[in-house]
């Protein structure tokens, strides 16, 4: 560990920021699919209730809302509503589960019938039929699966409100109960969201992920099976005992007038803590960064298995963002607030493995969300890594990081630390030193401390800490760092960025 001790940075924010009471929020950009409550005391035993107003027609079938499989407008080629049939097929699967006769082929046939086409489900089959013990298989096929059918069968009462899509350029959020999320994810398990599957996707969804789990079931590398273990473990947990909290998915677009003019900034450098001992998801009381794809979730439902995919797999409630969010633009990010963690894991990428159950005891805020804020921010993928030093690329990454680090509310309660690390430096080929300086600039300008989790890279934390002290001792500003990046780009890059910084004192930077 290096820099300012973690306790000194994080202790101020061990308790979640107190939000304006839900019932006082009167902003059409905030959608609540549960009845908002008045905040009185922390965590009385409260069950979030769906906000069903029977007098309004909630069946909105348009390109601004999630097309729900229960909609009366979801019709077959013969003009017949599809939902009653889905209910019938799932009820008969449920009967088989309850009578302990359900087989994997019944599950497959149900999904295929609901979708009127054949599915490759090799990975799911291998997990359930070959890898699971008899006990695990029976538990899944007879108990968990039956309750997952219930989650879908009750979707039209649990999730009856229109769900606005979080589209490019909007600052919208959706707050829903963990139970509603579980119902939506059960639908994704049975691949029930219309028009979203890649094979039959409508043009209106070309900028969206496919939230249905179909691609995860297809034949593929062993880590897909490990991801499936985590996701089925989530379903086992929530069907055993439904968590009674709340989650928010919030899209944020930084308006143009707030774009920083980096070279002019006189802000000093923020506090910095560096660690190799902790992973981002283990740093509490901080905004945890998801090293995202502009299509949120990246390859989580495919073969991908790096930081973002692993995070979504151990915290599957995050998968609901694939249903809701259009791809991110350069001045946009997506916050995933309150999602719980259900699994622990070992390994990474090809060696990733589900380890065991994880009990998440993170305290909840006054909306009953786990005090866990994650921000999805997508770096540039550099096919040719030398492109990243061009100021156009630097400016883009600075804007993305600043957008993502900008506090969501006013006051020091919202300026909790940022927990990040080698953002953009794995699958996306970034230079760790450059990205470290970019994130330091963005966190400083957002007036928030930075916690850098270097994922075992001791050399990086030592060199970053020395360069940080060197800059801090000379009173370097964010604008000064920008000048270093301009000058570094103009020079043929023989030295590393950190080495280069040591060759020019801050006072002679702008000469
Ligand atoms: N905590 C701290 N650092 C980590 C962790 C962790 N839990 N996991 C990995 N690292 P990468 P990218 C470090 O490749 O380059 C996905 O498919 C580790 O050093 O996930 O931004 C997305 O969907 C690793 O090499 O992020 C995007 O498509 C480095 O962080 C794409 O990858 C970068 O992790 C984003 O790629």
mmCIF file of N, CA, C and O in Angstrom, residues 33 49-54 56-60 66-74 81-88 90-91 148-163 179-187 192-193:
data_model
loop_
_atom_site.group_PDB
_atom_site.id
_atom_site.type_symbol
_atom_site.label_atom_id
_atom_site.label_comp_id
_atom_site.label_asym_id
_atom_site.label_seq_id
_atom_site.Cartn_x
_atom_site.Cartn_y
_atom_site.Cartn_z
ATOM 1 N N UNK A 33 -40.458 2.135 -10.013
ATOM 2 C CA UNK A 33 -41.450 1.093 -10.315
ATOM 3 C C UNK A 33 -41.970 0.486 -9.013
ATOM 4 O O UNK A 33 -42.642 -0.527 -9.019
ATOM 5 N N UNK A 49 -43.074 -2.275 -2.599
ATOM 6 C CA UNK A 49 -44.290 -2.745 -3.285
ATOM 7 C C UNK A 49 -44.307 -2.205 -4.719
ATOM 8 O O UNK A 49 -44.003 -1.031 -4.933
ATOM 9 N N UNK A 50 -44.704 -3.054 -5.673
ATOM 10 C CA UNK A 50 -44.830 -2.526 -7.044
ATOM 11 C C UNK A 50 -45.816 -1.370 -7.060
ATOM 12 O O UNK A 50 -46.801 -1.385 -6.313
ATOM 13 N N UNK A 51 -45.541 -0.376 -7.879
ATOM 14 C CA UNK A 51 -46.411 0.788 -7.944
ATOM 15 C C UNK A 51 -47.474 0.555 -9.015
ATOM 16 O O UNK A 51 -47.375 1.074 -10.116
ATOM 17 N N UNK A 52 -48.475 -0.235 -8.676
ATOM 18 C CA UNK A 52 -49.504 -0.562 -9.679
ATOM 19 C C UNK A 52 -50.678 0.384 -9.556
ATOM 20 O O UNK A 52 -51.395 0.330 -8.569
ATOM 21 N N UNK A 53 -50.843 1.207 -10.538
ATOM 22 C CA UNK A 53 -52.047 2.035 -10.524
ATOM 23 C C UNK A 53 -53.002 1.417 -11.524
ATOM 24 O O UNK A 53 -52.786 1.464 -12.730
ATOM 25 N N UNK A 54 -54.091 0.848 -10.967
ATOM 26 C CA UNK A 54 -54.971 0.087 -11.853
ATOM 27 C C UNK A 54 -55.749 0.957 -12.836
ATOM 28 O O UNK A 54 -56.319 0.478 -13.799
ATOM 29 N N UNK A 56 -54.488 3.344 -14.740
ATOM 30 C CA UNK A 56 -53.792 3.787 -15.958
ATOM 31 C C UNK A 56 -53.420 2.576 -16.807
ATOM 32 O O UNK A 56 -53.170 1.488 -16.275
ATOM 33 N N UNK A 57 -53.391 2.807 -18.097
ATOM 34 C CA UNK A 57 -53.002 1.725 -18.995
ATOM 35 C C UNK A 57 -51.477 1.748 -19.111
ATOM 36 O O UNK A 57 -50.906 2.678 -19.671
ATOM 37 N N UNK A 58 -50.841 0.755 -18.534
ATOM 38 C CA UNK A 58 -49.383 0.734 -18.500
ATOM 39 C C UNK A 58 -48.771 0.015 -19.687
ATOM 40 O O UNK A 58 -47.564 -0.137 -19.756
ATOM 41 N N UNK A 59 -49.626 -0.465 -20.568
ATOM 42 C CA UNK A 59 -49.125 -1.306 -21.647
ATOM 43 C C UNK A 59 -48.623 -0.428 -22.794
ATOM 44 O O UNK A 59 -49.338 -0.201 -23.768
ATOM 45 N N UNK A 60 -47.413 0.113 -22.626
ATOM 46 C CA UNK A 60 -46.841 0.973 -23.671
ATOM 47 C C UNK A 60 -45.952 0.130 -24.577
ATOM 48 O O UNK A 60 -44.968 -0.443 -24.114
ATOM 49 N N UNK A 66 -39.212 -0.557 -22.702
ATOM 50 C CA UNK A 66 -38.939 -1.985 -22.873
ATOM 51 C C UNK A 66 -40.231 -2.643 -23.360
ATOM 52 O O UNK A 66 -41.299 -2.412 -22.793
ATOM 53 N N UNK A 67 -40.117 -3.419 -24.410
ATOM 54 C CA UNK A 67 -41.300 -4.152 -24.881
ATOM 55 C C UNK A 67 -41.446 -5.381 -24.004
ATOM 56 O O UNK A 67 -40.588 -6.277 -24.048
ATOM 57 N N UNK A 68 -42.489 -5.358 -23.170
ATOM 58 C CA UNK A 68 -42.640 -6.427 -22.181
ATOM 59 C C UNK A 68 -43.330 -7.632 -22.812
ATOM 60 O O UNK A 68 -44.286 -7.477 -23.582
ATOM 61 N N UNK A 69 -42.872 -8.856 -22.461
ATOM 62 C CA UNK A 69 -43.497 -10.033 -23.078
ATOM 63 C C UNK A 69 -44.972 -10.190 -22.708
ATOM 64 O O UNK A 69 -45.705 -10.865 -23.416
ATOM 65 N N UNK A 70 -45.425 -9.525 -21.635
ATOM 66 C CA UNK A 70 -46.841 -9.669 -21.261
ATOM 67 C C UNK A 70 -47.754 -8.702 -22.036
ATOM 68 O O UNK A 70 -48.977 -8.737 -21.870
ATOM 69 N N UNK A 71 -47.159 -7.854 -22.864
ATOM 70 C CA UNK A 71 -47.975 -6.840 -23.534
ATOM 71 C C UNK A 71 -49.040 -7.474 -24.435
ATOM 72 O O UNK A 71 -48.773 -8.470 -25.125
ATOM 73 N N UNK A 72 -50.215 -6.857 -24.465
ATOM 74 C CA UNK A 72 -51.267 -7.385 -25.363
ATOM 75 C C UNK A 72 -50.918 -7.085 -26.821
ATOM 76 O O UNK A 72 -51.509 -7.625 -27.740
ATOM 77 N N UNK A 73 -49.935 -6.198 -27.008
ATOM 78 C CA UNK A 73 -49.528 -5.879 -28.390
ATOM 79 C C UNK A 73 -48.461 -6.831 -28.922
ATOM 80 O O UNK A 73 -48.066 -6.745 -30.073
ATOM 81 N N UNK A 74 -47.972 -7.703 -28.069
ATOM 82 C CA UNK A 74 -46.967 -8.692 -28.504
ATOM 83 C C UNK A 74 -47.737 -9.869 -29.103
ATOM 84 O O UNK A 74 -48.302 -10.683 -28.376
ATOM 85 N N UNK A 81 -52.275 -12.844 -29.317
ATOM 86 C CA UNK A 81 -51.349 -12.463 -28.247
ATOM 87 C C UNK A 81 -50.492 -13.656 -27.804
ATOM 88 O O UNK A 81 -50.981 -14.789 -27.730
ATOM 89 N N UNK A 82 -49.243 -13.394 -27.527
ATOM 90 C CA UNK A 82 -48.297 -14.480 -27.236
ATOM 91 C C UNK A 82 -48.226 -14.812 -25.736
ATOM 92 O O UNK A 82 -47.993 -15.950 -25.349
ATOM 93 N N UNK A 83 -48.464 -13.813 -24.903
ATOM 94 C CA UNK A 83 -48.277 -14.013 -23.461
ATOM 95 C C UNK A 83 -49.086 -15.186 -22.874
ATOM 96 O O UNK A 83 -48.542 -16.005 -22.126
ATOM 97 N N UNK A 84 -50.382 -15.325 -23.235
ATOM 98 C CA UNK A 84 -51.128 -16.460 -22.659
ATOM 99 C C UNK A 84 -50.457 -17.795 -22.978
ATOM 100 O O UNK A 84 -50.418 -18.708 -22.132
ATOM 101 N N UNK A 85 -49.891 -17.899 -24.196
ATOM 102 C CA UNK A 85 -49.206 -19.153 -24.545
ATOM 103 C C UNK A 85 -47.940 -19.333 -23.707
ATOM 104 O O UNK A 85 -47.664 -20.433 -23.222
ATOM 105 N N UNK A 86 -47.186 -18.246 -23.554
ATOM 106 C CA UNK A 86 -45.962 -18.346 -22.737
ATOM 107 C C UNK A 86 -46.339 -18.840 -21.342
ATOM 108 O O UNK A 86 -45.690 -19.735 -20.773
ATOM 109 N N UNK A 87 -47.413 -18.267 -20.796
ATOM 110 C CA UNK A 87 -47.831 -18.667 -19.431
ATOM 111 C C UNK A 87 -48.186 -20.149 -19.408
ATOM 112 O O UNK A 87 -47.835 -20.872 -18.463
ATOM 113 N N UNK A 88 -48.854 -20.577 -20.445
ATOM 114 C CA UNK A 88 -49.251 -21.989 -20.492
ATOM 115 C C UNK A 88 -48.016 -22.908 -20.549
ATOM 116 O O UNK A 88 -47.929 -23.886 -19.807
ATOM 117 N N UNK A 90 -44.944 -22.217 -19.625
ATOM 118 C CA UNK A 90 -44.160 -22.174 -18.384
ATOM 119 C C UNK A 90 -44.885 -22.881 -17.245
ATOM 120 O O UNK A 90 -44.259 -23.511 -16.389
ATOM 121 N N UNK A 91 -46.219 -22.813 -17.247
ATOM 122 C CA UNK A 91 -46.972 -23.520 -16.195
ATOM 123 C C UNK A 91 -46.769 -25.023 -16.345
ATOM 124 O O UNK A 91 -46.639 -25.744 -15.350
ATOM 125 N N UNK A 148 -38.434 -20.049 -10.665
ATOM 126 C CA UNK A 148 -38.121 -19.097 -11.747
ATOM 127 C C UNK A 148 -39.315 -18.966 -12.691
ATOM 128 O O UNK A 148 -39.592 -17.880 -13.208
ATOM 129 N N UNK A 149 -40.015 -20.085 -12.901
ATOM 130 C CA UNK A 149 -41.246 -20.011 -13.715
ATOM 131 C C UNK A 149 -42.238 -19.066 -13.032
ATOM 132 O O UNK A 149 -42.857 -18.216 -13.681
ATOM 133 N N UNK A 150 -42.348 -19.179 -11.703
ATOM 134 C CA UNK A 150 -43.253 -18.267 -10.980
ATOM 135 C C UNK A 150 -42.871 -16.813 -11.182
ATOM 136 O O UNK A 150 -43.735 -15.948 -11.327
ATOM 137 N N UNK A 151 -41.569 -16.568 -11.160
ATOM 138 C CA UNK A 151 -41.121 -15.173 -11.323
ATOM 139 C C UNK A 151 -41.585 -14.613 -12.667
ATOM 140 O O UNK A 151 -41.937 -13.452 -12.777
ATOM 141 N N UNK A 152 -41.592 -15.471 -13.690
ATOM 142 C CA UNK A 152 -42.063 -15.002 -15.002
ATOM 143 C C UNK A 152 -43.584 -14.922 -15.006
ATOM 144 O O UNK A 152 -44.166 -13.951 -15.487
ATOM 145 N N UNK A 153 -44.222 -15.948 -14.430
ATOM 146 C CA UNK A 153 -45.694 -15.992 -14.484
ATOM 147 C C UNK A 153 -46.333 -14.811 -13.749
ATOM 148 O O UNK A 153 -47.468 -14.433 -14.051
ATOM 149 N N UNK A 154 -45.609 -14.250 -12.797
ATOM 150 C CA UNK A 154 -46.170 -13.105 -12.057
ATOM 151 C C UNK A 154 -45.615 -11.776 -12.575
ATOM 152 O O UNK A 154 -45.870 -10.729 -11.981
ATOM 153 N N UNK A 155 -44.880 -11.834 -13.669
ATOM 154 C CA UNK A 155 -44.239 -10.617 -14.195
ATOM 155 C C UNK A 155 -45.249 -9.492 -14.399
ATOM 156 O O UNK A 155 -44.988 -8.336 -14.080
ATOM 157 N N UNK A 156 -46.432 -9.850 -14.942
ATOM 158 C CA UNK A 156 -47.375 -8.766 -15.260
ATOM 159 C C UNK A 156 -47.975 -8.120 -14.022
ATOM 160 O O UNK A 156 -48.532 -7.036 -14.118
ATOM 161 N N UNK A 157 -47.844 -8.753 -12.840
ATOM 162 C CA UNK A 157 -48.262 -8.014 -11.645
ATOM 163 C C UNK A 157 -47.058 -7.405 -10.921
ATOM 164 O O UNK A 157 -47.140 -6.335 -10.342
ATOM 165 N N UNK A 158 -45.903 -8.098 -10.974
ATOM 166 C CA UNK A 158 -44.718 -7.545 -10.277
ATOM 167 C C UNK A 158 -44.115 -6.384 -11.059
ATOM 168 O O UNK A 158 -43.675 -5.398 -10.497
ATOM 169 N N UNK A 159 -44.088 -6.515 -12.368
ATOM 170 C CA UNK A 159 -43.458 -5.495 -13.227
ATOM 171 C C UNK A 159 -44.470 -4.994 -14.225
ATOM 172 O O UNK A 159 -44.366 -5.269 -15.418
ATOM 173 N N UNK A 160 -45.460 -4.284 -13.749
ATOM 174 C CA UNK A 160 -46.531 -3.899 -14.668
ATOM 175 C C UNK A 160 -46.361 -2.476 -15.194
ATOM 176 O O UNK A 160 -47.085 -2.051 -16.075
ATOM 177 N N UNK A 161 -45.407 -1.739 -14.638
ATOM 178 C CA UNK A 161 -45.232 -0.350 -15.093
ATOM 179 C C UNK A 161 -44.376 -0.305 -16.349
ATOM 180 O O UNK A 161 -43.501 -1.149 -16.538
ATOM 181 N N UNK A 162 -44.587 0.743 -17.155
ATOM 182 C CA UNK A 162 -43.705 0.879 -18.314
ATOM 183 C C UNK A 162 -42.276 1.144 -17.843
ATOM 184 O O UNK A 162 -42.065 1.892 -16.888
ATOM 185 N N UNK A 163 -41.322 0.506 -18.489
ATOM 186 C CA UNK A 163 -39.911 0.732 -18.146
ATOM 187 C C UNK A 163 -39.294 1.571 -19.253
ATOM 188 O O UNK A 163 -39.091 1.078 -20.371
ATOM 189 N N UNK A 179 -36.778 -7.660 -6.239
ATOM 190 C CA UNK A 179 -37.714 -8.687 -6.713
ATOM 191 C C UNK A 179 -38.099 -8.437 -8.172
ATOM 192 O O UNK A 179 -38.162 -9.371 -8.986
ATOM 193 N N UNK A 180 -38.346 -7.174 -8.514
ATOM 194 C CA UNK A 180 -38.671 -6.867 -9.917
ATOM 195 C C UNK A 180 -37.494 -7.220 -10.830
ATOM 196 O O UNK A 180 -37.677 -7.779 -11.912
ATOM 197 N N UNK A 181 -36.284 -6.928 -10.353
ATOM 198 C CA UNK A 181 -35.101 -7.272 -11.154
ATOM 199 C C UNK A 181 -35.048 -8.794 -11.345
ATOM 200 O O UNK A 181 -34.786 -9.284 -12.461
ATOM 201 N N UNK A 182 -35.319 -9.528 -10.286
ATOM 202 C CA UNK A 182 -35.270 -11.000 -10.388
ATOM 203 C C UNK A 182 -36.279 -11.504 -11.418
ATOM 204 O O UNK A 182 -35.997 -12.417 -12.202
ATOM 205 N N UNK A 183 -37.465 -10.874 -11.433
ATOM 206 C CA UNK A 183 -38.488 -11.283 -12.405
ATOM 207 C C UNK A 183 -38.023 -11.002 -13.831
ATOM 208 O O UNK A 183 -38.202 -11.836 -14.729
ATOM 209 N N UNK A 184 -37.429 -9.830 -14.026
ATOM 210 C CA UNK A 184 -36.948 -9.470 -15.367
ATOM 211 C C UNK A 184 -35.823 -10.411 -15.796
ATOM 212 O O UNK A 184 -35.762 -10.846 -16.948
ATOM 213 N N UNK A 185 -34.952 -10.754 -14.839
ATOM 214 C CA UNK A 185 -33.842 -11.648 -15.202
ATOM 215 C C UNK A 185 -34.343 -13.068 -15.468
ATOM 216 O O UNK A 185 -33.774 -13.783 -16.294
ATOM 217 N N UNK A 186 -35.410 -13.459 -14.777
ATOM 218 C CA UNK A 186 -35.981 -14.783 -15.079
ATOM 219 C C UNK A 186 -36.512 -14.789 -16.514
ATOM 220 O O UNK A 186 -36.380 -15.775 -17.244
ATOM 221 N N UNK A 187 -37.100 -13.670 -16.935
ATOM 222 C CA UNK A 187 -37.548 -13.569 -18.347
ATOM 223 C C UNK A 187 -36.362 -13.680 -19.289
ATOM 224 O O UNK A 187 -36.456 -14.325 -20.338
ATOM 225 N N UNK A 192 -37.169 -14.225 -23.200
ATOM 226 C CA UNK A 192 -38.518 -13.792 -23.553
ATOM 227 C C UNK A 192 -38.636 -12.347 -24.027
ATOM 228 O O UNK A 192 -39.734 -11.921 -24.386
ATOM 229 N N UNK A 193 -37.539 -11.588 -23.994
ATOM 230 C CA UNK A 193 -37.692 -10.187 -24.408
ATOM 231 C C UNK A 193 -37.756 -10.089 -25.929
ATOM 232 O O UNK A 193 -36.818 -10.488 -26.632
#
